[in-house]
mmCIF file of C-alpha atoms and ligand atoms in Angstrom:
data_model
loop_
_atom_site.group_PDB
_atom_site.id
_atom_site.type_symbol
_atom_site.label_atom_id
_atom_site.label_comp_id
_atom_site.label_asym_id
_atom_site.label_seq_id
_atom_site.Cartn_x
_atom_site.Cartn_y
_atom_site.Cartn_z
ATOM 1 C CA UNK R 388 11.097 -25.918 19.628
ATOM 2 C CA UNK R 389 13.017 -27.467 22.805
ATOM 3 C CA UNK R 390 11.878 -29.622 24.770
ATOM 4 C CA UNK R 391 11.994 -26.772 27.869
ATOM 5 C CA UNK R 392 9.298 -24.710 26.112
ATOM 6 C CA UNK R 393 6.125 -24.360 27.966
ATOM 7 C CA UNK R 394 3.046 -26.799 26.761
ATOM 8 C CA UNK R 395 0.918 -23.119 27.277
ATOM 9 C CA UNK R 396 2.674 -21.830 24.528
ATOM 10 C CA UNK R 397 3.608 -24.851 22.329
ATOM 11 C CA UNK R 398 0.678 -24.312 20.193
ATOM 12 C CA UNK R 399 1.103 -20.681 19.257
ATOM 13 C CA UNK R 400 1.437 -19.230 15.600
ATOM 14 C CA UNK R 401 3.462 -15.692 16.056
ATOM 15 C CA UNK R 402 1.895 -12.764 14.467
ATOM 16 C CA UNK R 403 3.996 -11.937 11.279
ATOM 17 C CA UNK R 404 5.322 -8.698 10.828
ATOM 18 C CA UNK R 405 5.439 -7.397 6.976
ATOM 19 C CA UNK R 406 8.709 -8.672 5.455
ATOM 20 C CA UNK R 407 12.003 -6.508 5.806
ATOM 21 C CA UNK R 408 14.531 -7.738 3.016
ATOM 22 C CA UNK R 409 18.168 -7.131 2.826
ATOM 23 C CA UNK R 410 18.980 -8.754 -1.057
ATOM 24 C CA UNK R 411 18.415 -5.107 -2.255
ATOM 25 C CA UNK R 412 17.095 -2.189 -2.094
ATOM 26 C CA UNK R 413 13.100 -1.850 -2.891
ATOM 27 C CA UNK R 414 10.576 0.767 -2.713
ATOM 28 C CA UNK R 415 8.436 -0.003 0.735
ATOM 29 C CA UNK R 416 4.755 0.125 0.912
ATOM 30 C CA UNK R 417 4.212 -2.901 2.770
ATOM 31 C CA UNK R 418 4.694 -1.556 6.567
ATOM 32 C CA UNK R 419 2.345 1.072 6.299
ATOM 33 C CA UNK R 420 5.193 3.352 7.858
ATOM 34 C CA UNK R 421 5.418 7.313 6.932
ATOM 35 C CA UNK R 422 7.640 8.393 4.005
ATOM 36 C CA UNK R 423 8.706 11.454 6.278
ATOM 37 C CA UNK R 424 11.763 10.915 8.403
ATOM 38 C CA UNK R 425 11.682 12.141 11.724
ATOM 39 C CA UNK R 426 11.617 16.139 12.509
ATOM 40 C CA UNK R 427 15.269 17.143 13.504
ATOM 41 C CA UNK R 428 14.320 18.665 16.510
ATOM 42 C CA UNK R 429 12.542 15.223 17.364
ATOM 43 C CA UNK R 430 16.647 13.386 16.157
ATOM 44 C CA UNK R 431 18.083 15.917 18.133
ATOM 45 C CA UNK R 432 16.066 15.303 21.318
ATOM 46 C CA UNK R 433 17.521 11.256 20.875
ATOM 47 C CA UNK R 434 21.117 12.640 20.376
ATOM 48 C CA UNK R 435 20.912 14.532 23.629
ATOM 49 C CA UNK R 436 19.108 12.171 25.573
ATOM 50 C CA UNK R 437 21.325 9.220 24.507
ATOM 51 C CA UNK R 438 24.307 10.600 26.749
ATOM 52 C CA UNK R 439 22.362 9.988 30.028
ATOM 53 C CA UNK R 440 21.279 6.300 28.387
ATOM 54 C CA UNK R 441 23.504 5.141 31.882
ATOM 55 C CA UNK R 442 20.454 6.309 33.947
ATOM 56 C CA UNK R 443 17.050 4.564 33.511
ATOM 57 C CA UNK R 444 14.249 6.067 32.035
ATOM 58 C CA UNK R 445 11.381 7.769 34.129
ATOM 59 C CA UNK R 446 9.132 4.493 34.727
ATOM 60 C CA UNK R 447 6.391 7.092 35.065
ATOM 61 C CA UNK R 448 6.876 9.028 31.537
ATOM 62 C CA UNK R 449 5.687 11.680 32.881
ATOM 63 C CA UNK R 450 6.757 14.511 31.240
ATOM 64 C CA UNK R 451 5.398 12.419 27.542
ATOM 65 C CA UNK R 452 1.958 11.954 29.435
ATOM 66 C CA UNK R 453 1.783 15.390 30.553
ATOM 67 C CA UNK R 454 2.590 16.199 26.834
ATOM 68 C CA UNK R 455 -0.247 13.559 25.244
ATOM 69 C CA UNK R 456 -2.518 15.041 28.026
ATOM 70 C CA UNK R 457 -2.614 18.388 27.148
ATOM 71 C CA UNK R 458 -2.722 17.461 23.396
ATOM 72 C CA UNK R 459 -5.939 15.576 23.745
ATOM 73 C CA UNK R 460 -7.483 17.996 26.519
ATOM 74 C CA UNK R 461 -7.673 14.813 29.087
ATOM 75 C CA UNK R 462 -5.643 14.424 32.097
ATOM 76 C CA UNK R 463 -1.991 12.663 32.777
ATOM 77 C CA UNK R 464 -3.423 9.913 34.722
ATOM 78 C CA UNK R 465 -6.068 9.003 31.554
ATOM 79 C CA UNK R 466 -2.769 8.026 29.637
ATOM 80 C CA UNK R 467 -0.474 5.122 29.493
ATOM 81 C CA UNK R 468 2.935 5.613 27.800
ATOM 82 C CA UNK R 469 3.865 2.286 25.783
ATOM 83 C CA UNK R 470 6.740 0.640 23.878
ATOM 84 C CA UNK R 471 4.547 0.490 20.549
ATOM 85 C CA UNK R 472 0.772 0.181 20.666
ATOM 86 C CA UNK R 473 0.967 -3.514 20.668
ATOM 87 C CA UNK R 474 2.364 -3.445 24.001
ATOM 88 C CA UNK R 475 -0.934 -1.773 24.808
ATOM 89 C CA UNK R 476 -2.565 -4.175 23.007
ATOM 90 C CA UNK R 477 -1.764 -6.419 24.665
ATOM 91 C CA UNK R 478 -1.963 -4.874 28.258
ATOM 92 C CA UNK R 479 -5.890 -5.083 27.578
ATOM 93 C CA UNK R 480 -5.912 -8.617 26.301
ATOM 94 C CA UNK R 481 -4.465 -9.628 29.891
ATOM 95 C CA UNK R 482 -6.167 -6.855 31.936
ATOM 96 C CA UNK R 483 -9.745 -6.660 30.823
ATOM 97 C CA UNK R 484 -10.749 -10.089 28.893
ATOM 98 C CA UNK R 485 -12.038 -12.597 31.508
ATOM 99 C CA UNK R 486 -15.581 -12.783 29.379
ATOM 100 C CA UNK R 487 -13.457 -13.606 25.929
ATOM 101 C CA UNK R 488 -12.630 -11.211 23.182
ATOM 102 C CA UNK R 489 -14.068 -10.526 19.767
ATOM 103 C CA UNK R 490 -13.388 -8.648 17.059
ATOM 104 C CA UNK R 491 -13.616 -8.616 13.022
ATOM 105 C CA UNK R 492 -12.812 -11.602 10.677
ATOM 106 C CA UNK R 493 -10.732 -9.454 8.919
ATOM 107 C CA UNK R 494 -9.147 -6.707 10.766
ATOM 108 C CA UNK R 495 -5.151 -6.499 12.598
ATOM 109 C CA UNK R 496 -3.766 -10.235 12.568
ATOM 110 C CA UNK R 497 -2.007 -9.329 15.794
ATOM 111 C CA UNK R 498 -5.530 -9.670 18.189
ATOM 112 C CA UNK R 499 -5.990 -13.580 17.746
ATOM 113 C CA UNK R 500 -2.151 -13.488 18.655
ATOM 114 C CA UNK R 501 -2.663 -11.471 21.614
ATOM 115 C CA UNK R 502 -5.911 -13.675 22.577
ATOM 116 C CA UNK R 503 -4.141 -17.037 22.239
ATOM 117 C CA UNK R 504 -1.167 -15.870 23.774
ATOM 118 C CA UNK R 505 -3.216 -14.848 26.908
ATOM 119 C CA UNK R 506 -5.579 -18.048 27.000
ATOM 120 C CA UNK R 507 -8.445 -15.884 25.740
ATOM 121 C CA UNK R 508 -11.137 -17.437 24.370
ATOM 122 C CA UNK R 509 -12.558 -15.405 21.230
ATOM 123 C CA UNK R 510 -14.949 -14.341 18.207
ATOM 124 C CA UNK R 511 -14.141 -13.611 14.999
ATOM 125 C CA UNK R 512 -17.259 -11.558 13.567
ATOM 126 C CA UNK R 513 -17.311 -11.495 9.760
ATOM 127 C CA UNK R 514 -17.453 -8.233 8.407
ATOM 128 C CA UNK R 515 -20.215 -7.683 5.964
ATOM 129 C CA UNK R 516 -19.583 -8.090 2.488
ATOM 130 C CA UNK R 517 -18.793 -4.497 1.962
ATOM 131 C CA UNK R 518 -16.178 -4.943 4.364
ATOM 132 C CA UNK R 519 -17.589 -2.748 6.619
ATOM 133 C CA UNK R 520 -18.592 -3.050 10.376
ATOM 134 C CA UNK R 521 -21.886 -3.705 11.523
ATOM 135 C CA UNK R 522 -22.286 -2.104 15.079
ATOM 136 C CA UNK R 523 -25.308 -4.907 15.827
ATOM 137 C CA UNK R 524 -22.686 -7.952 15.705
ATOM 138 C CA UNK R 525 -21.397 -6.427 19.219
ATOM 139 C CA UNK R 526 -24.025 -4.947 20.926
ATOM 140 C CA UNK R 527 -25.594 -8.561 20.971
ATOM 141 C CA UNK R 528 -22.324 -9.996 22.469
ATOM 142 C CA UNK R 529 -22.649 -8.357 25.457
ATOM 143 C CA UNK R 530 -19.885 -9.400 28.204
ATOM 144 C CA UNK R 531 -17.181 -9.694 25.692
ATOM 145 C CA UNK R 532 -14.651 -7.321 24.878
ATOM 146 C CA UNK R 533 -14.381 -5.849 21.532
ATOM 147 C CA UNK R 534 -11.488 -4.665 19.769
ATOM 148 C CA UNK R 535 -12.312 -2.694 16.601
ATOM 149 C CA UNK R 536 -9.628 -1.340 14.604
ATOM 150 C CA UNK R 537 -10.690 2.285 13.736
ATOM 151 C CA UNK R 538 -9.982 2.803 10.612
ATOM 152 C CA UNK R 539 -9.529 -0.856 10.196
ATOM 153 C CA UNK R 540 -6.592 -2.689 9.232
ATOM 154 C CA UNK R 541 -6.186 -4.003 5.916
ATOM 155 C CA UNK R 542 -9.275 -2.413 4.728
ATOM 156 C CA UNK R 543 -8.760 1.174 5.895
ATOM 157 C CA UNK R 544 -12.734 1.644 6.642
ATOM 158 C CA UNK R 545 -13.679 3.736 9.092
ATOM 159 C CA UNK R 546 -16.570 3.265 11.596
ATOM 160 C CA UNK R 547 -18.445 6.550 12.200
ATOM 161 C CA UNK R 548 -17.855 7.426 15.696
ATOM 162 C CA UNK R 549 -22.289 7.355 16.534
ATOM 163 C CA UNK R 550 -21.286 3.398 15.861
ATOM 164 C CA UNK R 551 -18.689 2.969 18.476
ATOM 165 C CA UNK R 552 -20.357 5.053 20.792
ATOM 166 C CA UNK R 553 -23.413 2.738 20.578
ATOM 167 C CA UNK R 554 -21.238 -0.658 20.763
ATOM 168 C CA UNK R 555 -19.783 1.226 23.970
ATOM 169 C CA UNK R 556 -23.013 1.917 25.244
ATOM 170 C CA UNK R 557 -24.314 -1.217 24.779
ATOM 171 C CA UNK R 558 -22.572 -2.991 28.176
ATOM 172 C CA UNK R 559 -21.339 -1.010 30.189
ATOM 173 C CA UNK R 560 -19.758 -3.934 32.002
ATOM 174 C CA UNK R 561 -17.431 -4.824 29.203
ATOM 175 C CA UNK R 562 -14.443 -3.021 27.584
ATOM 176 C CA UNK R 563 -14.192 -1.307 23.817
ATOM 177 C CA UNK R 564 -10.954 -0.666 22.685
ATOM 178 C CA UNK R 565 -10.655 1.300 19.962
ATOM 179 C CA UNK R 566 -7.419 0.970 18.115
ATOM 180 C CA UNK R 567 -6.867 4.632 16.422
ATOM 181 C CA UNK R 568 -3.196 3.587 14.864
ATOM 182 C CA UNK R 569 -4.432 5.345 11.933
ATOM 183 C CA UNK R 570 -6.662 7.624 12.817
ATOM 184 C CA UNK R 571 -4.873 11.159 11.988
ATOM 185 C CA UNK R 572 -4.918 10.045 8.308
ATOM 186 C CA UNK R 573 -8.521 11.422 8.474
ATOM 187 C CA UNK R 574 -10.669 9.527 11.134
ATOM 188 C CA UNK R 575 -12.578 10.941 14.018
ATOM 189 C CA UNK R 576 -11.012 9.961 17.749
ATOM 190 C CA UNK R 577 -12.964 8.472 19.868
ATOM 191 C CA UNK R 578 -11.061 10.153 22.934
ATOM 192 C CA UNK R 579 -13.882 12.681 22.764
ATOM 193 C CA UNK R 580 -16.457 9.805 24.147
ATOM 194 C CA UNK R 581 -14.386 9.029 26.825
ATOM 195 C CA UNK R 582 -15.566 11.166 29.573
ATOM 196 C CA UNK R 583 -19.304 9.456 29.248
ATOM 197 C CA UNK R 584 -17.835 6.186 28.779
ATOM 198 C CA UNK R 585 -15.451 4.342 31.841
ATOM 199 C CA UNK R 586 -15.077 1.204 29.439
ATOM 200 C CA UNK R 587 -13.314 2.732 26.448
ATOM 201 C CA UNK R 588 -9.988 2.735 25.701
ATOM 202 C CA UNK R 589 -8.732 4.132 22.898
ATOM 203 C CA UNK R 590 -4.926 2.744 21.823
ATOM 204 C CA UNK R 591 -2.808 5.045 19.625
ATOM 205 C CA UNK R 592 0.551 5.218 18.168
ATOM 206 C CA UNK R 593 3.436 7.283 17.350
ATOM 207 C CA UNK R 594 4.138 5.319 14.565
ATOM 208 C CA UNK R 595 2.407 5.924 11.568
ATOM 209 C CA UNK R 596 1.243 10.027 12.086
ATOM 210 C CA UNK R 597 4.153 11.206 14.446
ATOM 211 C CA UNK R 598 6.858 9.353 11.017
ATOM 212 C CA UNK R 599 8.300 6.880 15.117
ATOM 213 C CA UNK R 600 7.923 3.741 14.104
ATOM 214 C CA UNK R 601 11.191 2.622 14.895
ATOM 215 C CA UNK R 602 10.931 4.257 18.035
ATOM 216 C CA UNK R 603 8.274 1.798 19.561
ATOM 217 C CA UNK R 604 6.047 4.574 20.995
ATOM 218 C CA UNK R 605 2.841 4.145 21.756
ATOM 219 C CA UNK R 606 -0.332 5.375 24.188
ATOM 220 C CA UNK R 607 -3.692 4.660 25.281
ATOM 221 C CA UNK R 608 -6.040 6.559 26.702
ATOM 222 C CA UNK R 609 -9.099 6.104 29.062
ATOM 223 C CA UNK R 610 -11.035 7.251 32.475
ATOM 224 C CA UNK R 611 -7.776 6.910 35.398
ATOM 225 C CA UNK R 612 -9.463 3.586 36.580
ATOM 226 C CA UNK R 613 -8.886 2.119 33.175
ATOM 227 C CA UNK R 614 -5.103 3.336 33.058
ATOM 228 C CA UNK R 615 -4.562 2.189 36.514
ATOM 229 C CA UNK R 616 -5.247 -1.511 35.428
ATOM 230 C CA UNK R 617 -2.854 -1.309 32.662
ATOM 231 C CA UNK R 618 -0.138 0.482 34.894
ATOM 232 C CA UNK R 619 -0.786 -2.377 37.213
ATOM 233 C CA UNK R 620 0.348 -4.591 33.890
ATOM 234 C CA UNK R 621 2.811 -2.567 32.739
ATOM 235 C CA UNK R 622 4.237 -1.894 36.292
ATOM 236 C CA UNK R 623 4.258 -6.209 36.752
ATOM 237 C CA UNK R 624 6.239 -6.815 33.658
ATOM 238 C CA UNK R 625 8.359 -3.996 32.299
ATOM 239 C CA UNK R 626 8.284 -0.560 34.196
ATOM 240 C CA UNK R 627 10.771 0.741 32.103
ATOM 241 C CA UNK R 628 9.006 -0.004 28.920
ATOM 242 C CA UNK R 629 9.583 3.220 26.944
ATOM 243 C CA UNK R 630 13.891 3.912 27.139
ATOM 244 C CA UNK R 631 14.594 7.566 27.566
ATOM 245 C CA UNK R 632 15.598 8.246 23.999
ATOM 246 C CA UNK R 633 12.216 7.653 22.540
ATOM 247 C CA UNK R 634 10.525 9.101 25.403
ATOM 248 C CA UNK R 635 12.379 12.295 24.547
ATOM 249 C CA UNK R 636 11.184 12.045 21.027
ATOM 250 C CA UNK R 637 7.655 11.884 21.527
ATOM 251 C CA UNK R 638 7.558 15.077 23.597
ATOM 252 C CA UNK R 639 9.938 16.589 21.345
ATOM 253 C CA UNK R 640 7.452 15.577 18.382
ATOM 254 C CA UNK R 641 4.075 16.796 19.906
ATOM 255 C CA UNK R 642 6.323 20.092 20.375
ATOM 256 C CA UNK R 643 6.186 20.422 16.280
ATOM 257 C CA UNK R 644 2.616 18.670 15.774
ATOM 258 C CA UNK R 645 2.025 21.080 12.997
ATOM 259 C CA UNK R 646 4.322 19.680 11.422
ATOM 260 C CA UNK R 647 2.979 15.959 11.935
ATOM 261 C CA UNK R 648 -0.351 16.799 10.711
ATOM 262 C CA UNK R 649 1.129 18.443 7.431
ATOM 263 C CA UNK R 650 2.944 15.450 6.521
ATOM 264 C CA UNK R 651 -1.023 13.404 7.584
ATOM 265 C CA UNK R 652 -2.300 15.737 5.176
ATOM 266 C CA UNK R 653 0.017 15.478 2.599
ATOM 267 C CA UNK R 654 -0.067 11.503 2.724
ATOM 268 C CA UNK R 655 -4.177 11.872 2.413
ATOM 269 C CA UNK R 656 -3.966 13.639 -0.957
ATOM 270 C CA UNK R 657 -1.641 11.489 -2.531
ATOM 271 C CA UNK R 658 -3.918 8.793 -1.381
ATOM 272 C CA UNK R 659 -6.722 9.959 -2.843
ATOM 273 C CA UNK R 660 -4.728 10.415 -6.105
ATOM 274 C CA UNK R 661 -3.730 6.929 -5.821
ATOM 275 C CA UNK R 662 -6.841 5.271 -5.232
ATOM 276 C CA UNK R 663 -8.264 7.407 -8.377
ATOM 277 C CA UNK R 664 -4.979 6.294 -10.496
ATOM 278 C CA UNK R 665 -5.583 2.735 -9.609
ATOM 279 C CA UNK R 666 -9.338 2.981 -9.681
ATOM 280 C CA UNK R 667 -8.466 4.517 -13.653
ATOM 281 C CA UNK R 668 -6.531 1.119 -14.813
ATOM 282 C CA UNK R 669 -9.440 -1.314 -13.227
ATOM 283 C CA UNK R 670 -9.072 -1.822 -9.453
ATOM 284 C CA UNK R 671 -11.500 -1.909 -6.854
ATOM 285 C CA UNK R 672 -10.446 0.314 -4.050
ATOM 286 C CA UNK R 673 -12.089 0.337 -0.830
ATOM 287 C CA UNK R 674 -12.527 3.837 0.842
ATOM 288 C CA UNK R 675 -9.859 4.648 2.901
ATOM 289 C CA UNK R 676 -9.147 6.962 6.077
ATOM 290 C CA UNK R 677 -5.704 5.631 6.955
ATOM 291 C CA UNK R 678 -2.300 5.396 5.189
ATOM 292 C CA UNK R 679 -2.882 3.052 3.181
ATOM 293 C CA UNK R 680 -5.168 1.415 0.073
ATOM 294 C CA UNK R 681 -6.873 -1.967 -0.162
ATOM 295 C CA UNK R 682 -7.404 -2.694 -3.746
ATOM 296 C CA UNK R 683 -7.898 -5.445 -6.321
ATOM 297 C CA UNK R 684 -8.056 -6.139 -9.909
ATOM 298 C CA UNK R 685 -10.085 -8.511 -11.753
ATOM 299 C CA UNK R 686 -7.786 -9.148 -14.140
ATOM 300 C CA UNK R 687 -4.733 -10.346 -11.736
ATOM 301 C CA UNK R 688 -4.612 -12.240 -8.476
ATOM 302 C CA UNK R 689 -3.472 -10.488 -5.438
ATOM 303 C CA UNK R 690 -0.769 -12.610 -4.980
ATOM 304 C CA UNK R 691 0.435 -12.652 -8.763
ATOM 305 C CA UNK R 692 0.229 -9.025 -8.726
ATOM 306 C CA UNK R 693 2.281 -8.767 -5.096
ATOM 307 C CA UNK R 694 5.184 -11.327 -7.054
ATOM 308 C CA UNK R 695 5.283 -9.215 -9.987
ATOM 309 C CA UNK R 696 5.917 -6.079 -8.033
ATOM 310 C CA UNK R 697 8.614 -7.684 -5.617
ATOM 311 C CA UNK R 698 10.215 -8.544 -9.016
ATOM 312 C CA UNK R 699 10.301 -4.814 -9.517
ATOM 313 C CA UNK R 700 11.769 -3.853 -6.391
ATOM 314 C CA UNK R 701 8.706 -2.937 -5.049
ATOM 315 C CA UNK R 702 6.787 -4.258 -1.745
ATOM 316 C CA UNK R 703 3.201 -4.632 -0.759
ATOM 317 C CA UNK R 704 1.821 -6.493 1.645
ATOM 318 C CA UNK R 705 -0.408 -9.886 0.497
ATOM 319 C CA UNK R 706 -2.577 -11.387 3.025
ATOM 320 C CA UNK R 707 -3.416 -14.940 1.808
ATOM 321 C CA UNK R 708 -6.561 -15.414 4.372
ATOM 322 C CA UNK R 709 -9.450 -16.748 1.395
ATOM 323 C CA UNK R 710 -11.795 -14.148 2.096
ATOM 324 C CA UNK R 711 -9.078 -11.179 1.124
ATOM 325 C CA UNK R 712 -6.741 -12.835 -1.683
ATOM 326 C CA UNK R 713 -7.792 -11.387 -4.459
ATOM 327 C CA UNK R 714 -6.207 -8.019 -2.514
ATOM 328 C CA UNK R 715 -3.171 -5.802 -1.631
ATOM 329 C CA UNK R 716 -2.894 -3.371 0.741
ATOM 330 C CA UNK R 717 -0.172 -0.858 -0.174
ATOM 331 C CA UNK R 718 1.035 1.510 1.846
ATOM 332 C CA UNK R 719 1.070 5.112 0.866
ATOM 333 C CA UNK R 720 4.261 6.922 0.449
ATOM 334 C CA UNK R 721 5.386 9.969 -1.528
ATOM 335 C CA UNK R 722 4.041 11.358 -4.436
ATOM 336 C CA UNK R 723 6.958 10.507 -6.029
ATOM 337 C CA UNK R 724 7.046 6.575 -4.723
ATOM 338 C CA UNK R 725 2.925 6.107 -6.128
ATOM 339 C CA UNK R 726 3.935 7.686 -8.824
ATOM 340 C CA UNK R 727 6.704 4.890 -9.472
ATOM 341 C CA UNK R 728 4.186 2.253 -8.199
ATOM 342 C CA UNK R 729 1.316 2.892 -10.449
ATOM 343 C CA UNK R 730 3.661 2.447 -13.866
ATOM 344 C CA UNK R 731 4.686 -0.241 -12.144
ATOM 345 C CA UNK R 732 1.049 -1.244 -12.134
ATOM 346 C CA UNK R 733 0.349 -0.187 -15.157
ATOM 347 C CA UNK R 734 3.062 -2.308 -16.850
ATOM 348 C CA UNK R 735 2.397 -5.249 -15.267
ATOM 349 C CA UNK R 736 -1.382 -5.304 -16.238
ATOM 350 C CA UNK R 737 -0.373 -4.019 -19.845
ATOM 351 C CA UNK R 738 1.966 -7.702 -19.997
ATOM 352 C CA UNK R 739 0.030 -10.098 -17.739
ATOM 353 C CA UNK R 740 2.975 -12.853 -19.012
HETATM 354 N N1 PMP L 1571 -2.769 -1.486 15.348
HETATM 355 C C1 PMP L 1571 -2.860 -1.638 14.028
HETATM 356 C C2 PMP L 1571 -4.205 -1.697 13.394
HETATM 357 C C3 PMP L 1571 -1.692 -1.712 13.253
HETATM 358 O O1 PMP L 1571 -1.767 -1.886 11.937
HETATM 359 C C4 PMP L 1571 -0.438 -1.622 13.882
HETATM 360 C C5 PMP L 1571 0.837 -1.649 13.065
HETATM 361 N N2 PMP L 1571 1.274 -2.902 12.686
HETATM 362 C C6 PMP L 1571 -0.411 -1.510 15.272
HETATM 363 C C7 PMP L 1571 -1.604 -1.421 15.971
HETATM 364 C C8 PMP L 1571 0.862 -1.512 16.040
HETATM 365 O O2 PMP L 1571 1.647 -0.400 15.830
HETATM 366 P P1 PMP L 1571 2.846 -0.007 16.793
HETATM 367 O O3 PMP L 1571 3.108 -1.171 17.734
HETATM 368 O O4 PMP L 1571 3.977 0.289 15.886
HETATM 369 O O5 PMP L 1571 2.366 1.187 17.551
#
C-alpha cells in the first residue's frame, strides 16, 4: 500500500476472482464459465464493429436495450446495459442502500466487497442448515436491502419465485435485488414480478447463458424509476461502460437465442448426469439449477480433494469459509470434460495416498 492511498479504503479485502493459471494447460471448472465458445455470428458482429473502435460507443446502448426489452416483454427504459453484472452490482450497493444491506452467510463473496467498498453497513443471514433460504430472515429486516442470489452462488439452490415475491412484498420501502446470473440453467425469472413490484431489481448476465464472459456484459432490469437511479450512477462514473464491440455482441447473441438456450439445456443434462455420477462414488450433492455442482465427500476434505485435482490438471473452485470446507463447487462443462473429471474423481478416492 502507499502512503497516498485513501484511509476509506485502507481496510478493504478485494473480492477474489477464481484462479487463472498460466504453468499449463488444465481442464477449467472453477469459473463457472460456458464450455460453448461464442456463436460466429455473435465473433463476427466484434470483427465488424472493431473497425469503428475510433468512435465511442452509444452511452445509451440503445439498440442492446431495445434488444433485452423485447426479449423479456418489458420496456427499454426498465433496462440498464452494464460492463458485467458486478458493475450492476454494484450500482445498487451505492444507489439504493442507505438502511444497510443483507444477504446470505454463504452466497456470492463479491456483496460484502461491494458493501464495504461503499461504507455499507450489513447482515450476513445464515442459511439454514440445508443450505437453503428462509424467506422469514428478510421479511423481519424490514428497511434493509436484500440481495439474494437466485439460484445461489456456491450452492446452486434455487428460491421458488412465491418466496421472493413475499420478501419483496414485505417493505415496499426497501429494495430486492435478485441476482439471476444463473438463472437460464433452469430457474424461474423474477422479471415477471416486476410490474407489481417498483423495488425489485433483477441483475443478469451475459456471461454464463449467452457463453460472454469475457465480454463483460451485463443488465438489470426494473420499473424506469429504478433504472433511472442506476443511469444516474452509471452516467456519474463511466457512461461509456459497455465498448461497442461487446455491445454488438449481445444484440448479435439475443439474435440466435435458440441457440443460447440449447447450449443451457445441454449444460443441464450433463449436470444432472454429473451430480448422479458423483452422487454414485459417495458425494453429497446439493440440488442444483445453475451451471454448476456443490458437492462433498466424507471420505476426503474439500480442500485435499481440490489439491489432488489441480495435480491432475484439473480446476475447481475451494472456498475455505468453515461453514463450506468440506465442499467444491465445480463448474459444469462438456460431457466430455465431466466425463474426464469424474475418473479423475474416481481415482483419487480409489488411492486416498
Ligand atoms: N453474480 C453471481 C452470483 C456470480 O457468480 C457472478 C460471477 N462471478 C456474477 C454475479 C458476476 O458475473 P459477471 O460480472 O461476469 O456478469
Amino acid at each position: 500500500m502507499s502512503r497516498f492511498f485513501s484511509e476509506k479504503y485502507a481496510a478493504l479485502t478485494p473480492y477474489v476472482p477464481g484462479e487463472q493459471p498460466r504453468d499449463m494447460q488444465y481442464l477449467k471448472l472453477n469459473t463457472n464459465e460456458s464450455p460453448f465458445p461464442p456463436i460466429p455470428a455473435v465473433v463476427e458482429a466484434a470483427r465488424e464493429e472493431a473497425s469503428r473502435a475510433h468512435l465511442y460507443s452509444d452511452p445509451t446502448a440503445l439498440a442492446l436495450r431495445q434488444a433485452i426489452a423485447d426479449r423479456l416483454g418489458v420496456t427499454p427504459d426498465m433496462v440498464i446495459a452494464v460492463n458485467g453484472s458486478d458493475e450492476a452490482l454494484n450500482f445498487a450497493f451505492m444507489a439504493f442502500c442507505d438502511g444497510g444491506a443483507v444477504f446470505p452467510d454463504v452466497t456470492y463473496g463479491f456483496y460484502p466487497v461491494f458493501a464495504r467498498l461503499n461504507g455499507i453497513p450489513y447482515e450476513e443471514i445464515p442459511l439454514r442448515d440445508d443450505f437453503t433460504v428462509d424467506p422469514e430472515d428478510y421479511t423481519a429486516r424490514p428497511g434493509k436491502t436484500v440481495f439474494l442470489a437466485n439460484p445461489n452462488a456456491p450452492t446452486g439452490i434455487f428460491l421458488p419465485l412465491s418466496s421472493v415475491e413475499r420478501i419483496a412484498a414485505s417493505d415496499p420501502d426497501r429494495v430486492l435485488v435478485v441476482d439471476e446470473a444463473y438463472v437460464d440453467f433452469g430457474g424461474e425469472s423474477a422479471v415477471t414480478l416486476i410490474p407489481q413490484y417498483p423495488n425489485l431489481l433483477v441483475v443478469r448476465t451475459f456471461s454464463k447463458s449467452r457463453s460472454l464472459a469475457g465480454a463483460r456484459l451485463g443488465f438489470a432490469v426494473g420499473q424506469p424509476a429504478l433504472i433511472a437511479d442506476l443511469e444516474t450512477i452509471r452516467n456519474s462514473t463511466n457512461p461509456y461502460n459497455v465498448n461497442r464491440m461487446t455491445l454488438a455482441m449481445g444484440t448479435a447473441s439475443l439474435a440466435h437465442d435458440d441457440v443460447n438456450l440449447g447450449n443451457c439445456k445441454t449444460v443441464a443434462d450433463v449436470r444432472d448426469r454429473t451430480a448422479e455420477a458423483l452422487r454414485s462414488l459417495g458425494f453429497e450433492v446439493l440440488p442444483s439449477s445453475a451451471n454448476f455442482l456443490f458437492a462433498r465427500h466424507p471420505g476426503i476434505g474439500g480442500e485435499d480433494l481440490y489439491r489432488k485435482l489441480r495435480a491432475r490438471g484439473i480446476l475447481v473452485r475451494h472456498f475455505s469459509l468453515p461453514r463450506i470446507r468440506d465442499y467444491n463447487r465445480i463448474t459444469v462443462g462438456s460431457a466430455e470434460q465431466m466425463k474426464t473429471f469424474v475418473a479423475a474423481v474416481r481415482e483419487i478416492l480409489e488411492d486416498p495416498s
